[in-house]
Amino acid sequence: MKELQVDLKDRSYPIYIGADLLKQGPLLKRHVQSQQVVVLTNDTIAPLYLSVVQQSLPDCHMEVVVIPDGEQYKTLEYVGQVFDRLLAKKFSRNATLIALGGGVIGDMGGFAAACYQRGIAFIQIPTTLLAQVDSSVGGKTGVNHPLGKNMIGAFYQPKCVIADTRVLRTLEDRQLSAGIAEVIKYGLIRDLPFFEWLEANMSQLLARNDDALSFAIERSCRNKAEVVAEDEFESGVRATLNLGHTFGHAIETGMGYGRYLHGEAVAIGTCFAADLSHRLGYLNEEEVVRIVAIFKAAALPVEPPQEMTSDRYLDLMSVDKKNIDGNIRVILLKALGKATLPVNVDLSMLRETLENYAG
Ligand code: NAD
Ligand code: GLY
């Protein structure tokens, strides 16, 4: 088992990464300091992994909230189901919430934990690659709104993250690739040697080679932990983790939540960002080709949906947490392995990029 630390002073916490960690009951138990425990999960994950979590905490009063599976259920309404249960069962402020699932469950669970009685303990058990390398670490929690992705939320750190690499065996190929999109992101924004490793080892990742997956998860979490420790509340460098996301979130919202997986939208969005970085003279053509090629190698889409016009992108991108006074700001690449901070975009150049792809 590998252990990394997210260094946030009195709110620091460990990330455990390894095979079969869910079967190590004492590991979870060690971080649960209450009798009352609520598990939030969905109807795909519950039949697979709920019982092993229940077995780890045999003496607790455990409530389980199972919501339907899908990005379209990442809403205030479904977070409300957690509050309904906690109140109905008279859960106290020292209760613990365990989020068992992918990024949807982790973001919703963290938000519910942040809000219930102004904050209860919470533990992340991420079960997708995307959640293990990104969403479970760093304390961004929240839900979608019909007018904007992740627009309602809170920063709220978990007590620990338990990433069991074995659970990735049941993940669909498409979901594995979606997770790889966020892995590639770390290479692009701040870790050129990792990007080069990914270029050389993509087939190993897609084949779910244990060593390759463990290495990629650990390296990604290390990158994320460093960024979050430096800038927990995103006043600077943390925004670089949003490479491709301004375009990607527009695709997710514009196409209807769930049509494009988050990682797929990020892959396409990063190709937009690469194109714009090239137009601004930051990246050369060969570098743009390498970026598009690595997403293709990960079996991710690189072409935007035909249905979205430039005007639609601009409308949706004007609702983004990086924007200031309504001006669209995006993360670009100065070079492979080096991201910019949010850049105010010249609208005519942004339009060129959008029209180059979207029409
Ligand atoms: P997801 O949570 O929808 O999970 C993907 C699918 O895999 C679901 O159908 C799920 O039920 C299924 N699944 C999960 N674990 C499984 C397993 N072990 N075996 C079989 N099936 C399994 O999607 P995701 O890609 O994990 O997360 C995407 C979400 O994460 C988005 O809402 C995105 O906004 C959010 N996100 C948040 C952050 C953050 O910092 N908080 C970062 C990146 C993404
Ligand atoms: N996924 C972006 C962040 O955690 O900041």
Coordinates of C-alpha atoms and ligand atoms in Angstrom, one line a residue:
M1 CA 0.0 0.0 0.0
K2 CA 1.2 3.5 -0.8
E3 CA 0.4 6.4 1.4
L4 CA 0.5 10.1 0.3
Q5 CA -0.4 13.1 2.4
V6 CA -2.5 16.1 1.4
D7 CA -0.7 18.7 3.4
L8 CA -3.3 21.2 4.7
K9 CA -2.1 21.9 8.3
D10 CA -4.8 20.8 10.8
R11 CA -7.0 19.5 7.9
S12 CA -4.2 17.3 6.4
Y13 CA -5.3 13.8 5.4
P14 CA -3.9 10.6 3.9
I15 CA -4.6 9.1 0.5
Y16 CA -4.1 5.3 0.6
I17 CA -3.6 3.6 -2.8
G18 CA -3.3 -0.2 -3.2
A19 CA -4.9 -3.5 -4.2
D20 CA -7.7 -4.9 -2.0
L21 CA -7.7 -2.0 0.4
L22 CA -11.5 -2.4 0.9
K23 CA -10.9 -5.8 2.3
Q24 CA -8.6 -4.3 5.0
G25 CA -11.5 -3.5 7.4
P26 CA -9.3 -1.9 10.1
L27 CA -8.0 0.7 7.6
L28 CA -11.5 2.2 7.2
K29 CA -12.4 1.7 10.8
R30 CA -9.4 3.6 12.0
H31 CA -10.8 6.8 10.3
V32 CA -14.4 6.4 11.5
Q33 CA -14.7 8.1 14.8
S34 CA -18.5 7.8 15.3
Q35 CA -21.2 5.2 15.9
Q36 CA -23.5 6.8 13.3
V37 CA -22.3 6.3 9.7
V38 CA -24.1 7.0 6.5
V39 CA -22.9 5.6 3.2
L40 CA -23.9 7.4 -0.1
T41 CA -23.6 5.2 -3.2
N42 CA -25.6 4.4 -6.3
D43 CA -27.5 1.4 -7.7
T44 CA -24.5 0.2 -9.8
I45 CA -21.9 0.3 -7.1
A46 CA -24.0 -0.9 -4.2
P47 CA -24.3 -4.5 -5.4
L48 CA -20.6 -4.6 -6.1
Y49 CA -18.9 -3.0 -3.1
L50 CA -21.4 -2.0 -0.4
S51 CA -21.2 -5.3 1.6
V52 CA -17.5 -5.1 2.0
V53 CA -17.8 -1.6 3.5
Q54 CA -20.6 -2.8 5.8
Q55 CA -18.4 -5.7 6.9
S56 CA -15.6 -3.3 7.9
L57 CA -17.9 -1.5 10.3
P58 CA -20.0 -4.2 12.0
D59 CA -20.7 -2.3 15.2
C60 CA -21.8 1.0 13.7
H61 CA -25.4 2.2 13.2
M62 CA -25.1 2.4 9.4
E63 CA -27.6 4.0 7.1
V64 CA -27.2 3.6 3.3
V65 CA -28.6 6.1 0.8
V66 CA -28.6 4.6 -2.7
I67 CA -29.3 7.0 -5.6
P68 CA -29.8 6.3 -9.3
D69 CA -26.6 6.1 -11.3
G70 CA -25.7 9.0 -13.5
E71 CA -24.4 12.6 -13.9
Q72 CA -28.0 13.8 -14.4
Y73 CA -28.8 12.9 -10.7
K74 CA -25.9 15.1 -9.4
T75 CA -28.5 17.6 -8.2
L76 CA -29.6 19.4 -5.1
E77 CA -32.7 17.3 -5.1
Y78 CA -30.8 14.0 -4.7
V79 CA -28.4 15.5 -2.1
G80 CA -31.6 16.4 -0.3
Q81 CA -32.3 12.6 0.1
V82 CA -29.2 12.4 2.3
F83 CA -30.4 15.2 4.5
D84 CA -33.9 13.6 4.7
R85 CA -32.4 10.4 5.9
L86 CA -29.9 11.9 8.4
L87 CA -32.7 14.0 10.0
A88 CA -35.2 11.1 10.0
K89 CA -32.6 9.0 11.8
K90 CA -31.6 11.8 14.1
F91 CA -28.0 11.7 13.1
S92 CA -25.7 13.9 15.2
R93 CA -23.0 16.3 14.2
N94 CA -20.3 13.8 15.0
A95 CA -21.6 11.3 12.4
T96 CA -19.5 10.2 9.4
L97 CA -20.5 10.2 5.8
I98 CA -18.8 7.7 3.5
A99 CA -18.9 8.4 -0.3
L100 CA -18.6 5.1 -2.1
G101 CA -18.5 5.6 -5.8
G102 CA -17.2 7.7 -8.7
G103 CA -16.9 11.4 -8.9
V104 CA -20.6 12.0 -9.0
I105 CA -21.1 10.3 -5.6
G106 CA -17.9 11.8 -4.2
D107 CA -18.9 15.3 -5.1
M108 CA -22.4 14.9 -3.8
G109 CA -21.4 13.1 -0.6
G110 CA -18.8 15.8 0.2
F111 CA -21.3 18.5 -0.4
A112 CA -23.9 16.8 1.8
A113 CA -21.3 16.3 4.5
A114 CA -20.3 20.0 4.3
C115 CA -23.8 21.1 4.7
Y116 CA -25.4 18.7 7.3
Q117 CA -25.3 20.6 10.6
R118 CA -22.7 22.8 9.0
G119 CA -20.2 19.9 8.6
I120 CA -19.8 16.3 9.5
A121 CA -16.8 14.0 8.9
F122 CA -16.5 12.4 5.5
I123 CA -14.5 9.7 3.9
Q124 CA -13.9 9.2 0.2
I125 CA -13.8 5.7 -1.2
P126 CA -13.4 6.4 -4.9
T127 CA -14.3 3.5 -7.3
T128 CA -13.5 5.0 -10.7
L129 CA -10.1 5.8 -12.1
L130 CA -11.3 9.4 -12.5
A131 CA -12.3 9.6 -8.9
Q132 CA -9.1 8.0 -7.7
V133 CA -6.8 10.4 -9.6
D134 CA -8.8 13.6 -9.2
S135 CA -12.2 14.1 -7.8
S136 CA -11.7 12.4 -4.4
V137 CA -8.6 14.5 -3.6
G138 CA -8.7 18.2 -2.8
G139 CA -12.1 18.9 -1.3
K140 CA -14.1 20.3 -4.2
T141 CA -17.7 19.2 -3.7
G142 CA -21.0 20.1 -5.2
V143 CA -23.8 19.5 -7.7
N144 CA -24.8 20.6 -11.2
H145 CA -27.4 23.1 -12.1
P146 CA -29.3 23.0 -15.4
L147 CA -27.5 26.3 -16.3
G148 CA -24.0 25.3 -15.3
K149 CA -21.8 22.4 -14.3
N150 CA -20.7 22.2 -10.7
M151 CA -22.0 25.7 -10.0
I152 CA -23.4 24.9 -6.5
G153 CA -20.8 23.6 -4.0
A154 CA -18.3 24.0 -1.3
F155 CA -14.7 23.3 -0.5
Y156 CA -14.7 20.6 2.1
Q157 CA -11.9 18.2 2.7
P158 CA -12.3 14.5 3.5
K159 CA -10.7 12.8 6.5
C160 CA -9.0 10.2 4.2
V161 CA -9.2 8.8 0.7
I162 CA -9.1 5.0 0.2
A163 CA -8.3 4.1 -3.4
D164 CA -8.5 0.4 -3.9
T165 CA -7.1 -0.3 -7.3
R166 CA -8.8 -3.7 -7.6
V167 CA -12.3 -2.1 -7.9
L168 CA -11.2 -0.8 -11.3
R169 CA -11.5 -4.3 -12.7
T170 CA -15.3 -3.9 -12.9
L171 CA -15.1 -0.5 -14.6
E172 CA -16.3 -0.3 -18.2
D173 CA -13.6 0.5 -20.8
R174 CA -15.3 3.8 -21.6
Q175 CA -15.1 4.9 -18.0
L176 CA -11.4 3.8 -17.7
S177 CA -10.6 6.0 -20.7
A178 CA -12.5 8.9 -19.2
G179 CA -10.3 8.7 -16.1
I180 CA -7.2 8.6 -18.2
A181 CA -8.2 12.1 -19.6
E182 CA -7.6 13.6 -16.1
V183 CA -4.4 11.6 -15.8
I184 CA -3.1 13.1 -19.1
K185 CA -4.0 16.5 -17.7
Y186 CA -1.4 16.3 -14.9
G187 CA 1.3 15.5 -17.5
L188 CA 0.2 18.4 -19.7
I189 CA 0.0 21.1 -17.0
R190 CA 3.0 20.3 -14.8
D191 CA 4.7 17.0 -15.4
L192 CA 6.4 16.5 -18.8
P193 CA 8.2 13.3 -17.8
F194 CA 4.8 11.8 -16.8
F195 CA 3.3 12.9 -20.1
E196 CA 6.1 11.1 -21.9
W197 CA 5.6 8.1 -19.7
L198 CA 2.0 8.1 -20.7
E199 CA 2.8 8.3 -24.4
A200 CA 5.0 5.2 -24.0
N201 CA 2.7 3.2 -21.7
M202 CA -0.9 4.0 -22.8
S203 CA -1.5 0.4 -24.0
Q204 CA -0.5 -0.9 -20.5
L205 CA -3.0 1.4 -18.9
L206 CA -5.8 0.4 -21.2
A207 CA -4.9 -3.3 -20.6
R208 CA -5.3 -2.5 -16.8
N209 CA -1.8 -3.6 -16.0
D210 CA -1.6 -3.4 -12.2
D211 CA 1.8 -1.8 -12.1
A212 CA 1.0 0.8 -14.7
L213 CA -2.3 1.7 -13.1
S214 CA -0.8 2.0 -9.6
F215 CA 2.0 4.2 -11.0
A216 CA -0.4 6.5 -12.8
I217 CA -2.7 6.8 -9.8
E218 CA 0.1 7.5 -7.4
R219 CA 1.8 10.0 -9.7
S220 CA -1.5 11.8 -10.4
C221 CA -2.5 12.0 -6.7
R222 CA 1.0 13.3 -5.9
N223 CA 0.6 16.1 -8.5
K224 CA -2.9 16.9 -7.3
A225 CA -1.9 16.9 -3.6
E226 CA 1.0 19.3 -4.3
V227 CA -1.3 21.7 -6.2
V228 CA -4.0 21.6 -3.5
A229 CA -1.5 22.1 -0.7
E230 CA -0.2 25.2 -2.5
D231 CA -3.6 26.7 -3.3
E232 CA -6.5 25.0 -1.6
F233 CA -9.2 27.6 -2.5
E234 CA -8.1 28.2 -6.1
S235 CA -6.8 31.7 -5.9
G236 CA -3.9 30.8 -8.2
V237 CA -2.2 27.6 -9.4
R238 CA -5.1 25.2 -8.6
A239 CA -7.0 26.7 -11.6
T240 CA -4.5 24.9 -13.9
L241 CA -6.3 21.7 -12.9
N242 CA -9.1 23.1 -15.1
L243 CA -7.2 22.7 -18.3
G244 CA -9.8 21.9 -21.0
H245 CA -12.7 22.1 -18.5
T246 CA -14.2 25.4 -19.6
F247 CA -14.8 24.0 -23.0
G248 CA -15.6 20.5 -21.5
H249 CA -18.2 21.8 -19.0
A250 CA -19.9 23.7 -21.9
I251 CA -20.1 20.4 -23.8
E252 CA -21.5 18.5 -20.7
T253 CA -24.1 21.2 -20.0
G254 CA -24.9 21.9 -23.6
M255 CA -25.4 18.3 -24.6
G256 CA -27.3 17.4 -21.4
Y257 CA -25.6 15.8 -18.4
G258 CA -24.6 12.2 -19.0
R259 CA -24.3 12.3 -22.9
Y260 CA -20.6 12.9 -22.8
L261 CA -18.7 11.6 -19.8
H262 CA -16.8 14.2 -17.9
G263 CA -13.4 12.9 -19.0
E264 CA -14.5 12.7 -22.6
A265 CA -15.7 16.3 -22.5
V266 CA -12.3 17.3 -20.9
A267 CA -10.4 15.4 -23.7
I268 CA -12.2 17.4 -26.4
G269 CA -11.9 20.6 -24.4
T270 CA -8.2 20.1 -24.0
C271 CA -7.9 19.8 -27.8
F272 CA -9.7 23.2 -28.0
A273 CA -7.2 24.6 -25.4
A274 CA -4.3 23.2 -27.4
D275 CA -5.6 24.8 -30.6
L276 CA -6.0 28.2 -28.9
S277 CA -2.5 27.8 -27.3
H278 CA -1.1 27.3 -30.8
R279 CA -2.9 30.4 -32.2
L280 CA -1.4 32.4 -29.4
G281 CA 2.1 31.1 -30.4
Y282 CA 2.6 29.0 -27.2
L283 CA 2.6 25.5 -28.7
N284 CA 4.0 24.5 -32.0
E285 CA 2.0 22.3 -34.5
E286 CA 3.9 19.1 -33.5
E287 CA 3.0 19.6 -29.8
V288 CA -0.7 20.0 -30.7
V289 CA -0.5 16.8 -32.7
R290 CA 1.0 15.0 -29.7
I291 CA -1.8 16.2 -27.5
V292 CA -4.5 15.1 -29.9
A293 CA -2.7 11.8 -30.4
I294 CA -2.4 10.9 -26.8
F295 CA -6.2 11.3 -26.3
K296 CA -6.8 9.2 -29.3
A297 CA -4.5 6.6 -28.0
A298 CA -6.5 6.5 -24.8
A299 CA -9.7 5.8 -26.9
L300 CA -11.1 9.2 -26.1
P301 CA -13.0 11.5 -28.4
V302 CA -11.2 14.5 -29.9
E303 CA -13.9 15.9 -32.1
P304 CA -16.6 18.1 -30.6
P305 CA -20.3 17.3 -30.9
Q306 CA -21.8 18.5 -34.2
E307 CA -24.8 19.9 -32.4
M308 CA -22.9 22.7 -30.6
T309 CA -22.4 26.0 -32.3
S310 CA -19.8 28.6 -31.4
D311 CA -22.5 30.8 -30.0
R312 CA -23.7 28.0 -27.8
Y313 CA -20.2 27.5 -26.5
L314 CA -19.7 31.1 -25.7
D315 CA -23.0 31.4 -23.9
L316 CA -22.2 28.4 -21.8
M317 CA -18.6 29.3 -21.2
S318 CA -19.8 32.7 -19.8
V319 CA -21.0 30.7 -16.7
D320 CA -17.7 29.4 -15.3
K321 CA -16.1 29.8 -11.9
K322 CA -12.9 31.2 -13.3
N323 CA -14.6 34.1 -15.0
I324 CA -14.2 37.6 -13.6
D325 CA -16.8 40.2 -14.1
G326 CA -18.4 38.0 -16.7
N327 CA -15.2 37.7 -18.9
I328 CA -14.4 34.2 -20.1
R329 CA -11.0 33.0 -18.8
V330 CA -9.4 29.7 -19.8
I331 CA -6.3 27.7 -18.9
L332 CA -3.9 27.3 -21.8
L333 CA -0.5 25.6 -22.3
K334 CA 2.7 27.6 -22.5
A335 CA 4.5 24.4 -23.4
L336 CA 4.0 20.6 -22.9
G337 CA 4.1 20.2 -19.1
K338 CA 3.5 23.9 -18.4
A339 CA 0.1 25.5 -18.0
T340 CA -0.8 29.2 -17.8
L341 CA -2.9 30.7 -15.0
P342 CA -6.4 31.7 -16.2
V343 CA -6.1 33.8 -19.3
N344 CA -8.6 36.5 -20.4
V345 CA -9.4 35.4 -23.9
D346 CA -9.6 37.6 -26.9
L347 CA -13.1 36.8 -28.1
S348 CA -12.2 36.9 -31.8
M349 CA -9.4 34.3 -31.3
L350 CA -11.7 32.2 -29.2
R351 CA -14.2 32.3 -31.9
E352 CA -11.6 31.2 -34.4
T353 CA -10.8 28.1 -32.3
L354 CA -14.4 27.3 -31.8
E355 CA -15.2 27.7 -35.5
N356 CA -12.2 25.7 -36.5
Y357 CA -13.8 22.8 -34.6
A358 CA -17.5 23.6 -34.0
G359 CA -18.7 25.7 -36.9
Ligands
NAD1 P1 -19.3 8.6 -12.2 O1 -19.3 8.9 -10.8 O2 -20.6 8.8 -13.0 O3 -18.9 7.1 -12.5 C1 -18.9 6.6 -13.7 C2 -19.7 5.3 -13.9 O4 -19.0 4.2 -13.4 C3 -21.0 5.3 -13.2 O5 -22.0 4.6 -14.0 C4 -20.7 4.5 -11.9 O6 -21.8 3.9 -11.4 C5 -19.8 3.4 -12.5 N1 -18.8 2.9 -11.5 C6 -18.2 3.5 -10.5 N2 -17.3 2.7 -10.0 C7 -17.4 1.5 -10.6 C8 -16.7 0.3 -10.5 N3 -15.7 0.1 -9.6 N4 -17.1 -0.7 -11.3 C9 -18.1 -0.6 -12.2 N5 -18.8 0.6 -12.4 C10 -18.4 1.6 -11.6 O7 -18.2 9.4 -13.1 P2 -16.7 9.8 -12.7 O8 -16.0 9.8 -14.0 O9 -16.1 8.9 -11.7 O10 -16.8 11.2 -12.1 C11 -17.3 12.3 -12.9 C12 -17.7 13.4 -12.0 O11 -16.6 13.8 -11.2 C13 -18.3 14.6 -12.7 O12 -19.5 15.0 -12.1 C14 -17.2 15.7 -12.5 O13 -17.7 17.0 -12.5 C15 -16.6 15.3 -11.2 N6 -15.3 15.7 -10.9 C16 -15.0 16.3 -9.8 C17 -13.7 16.7 -9.5 C18 -13.4 17.4 -8.1 O14 -12.3 17.9 -8.0 N7 -14.3 17.3 -7.2 C19 -12.7 16.5 -10.4 C20 -13.0 15.9 -11.6 C21 -14.3 15.5 -11.8
GLY2 N1 -10.6 19.1 -10.5 C1 -10.1 20.4 -10.3 C2 -9.7 20.7 -8.9 O1 -9.8 19.8 -8.0 O2 -9.3 21.7 -8.7

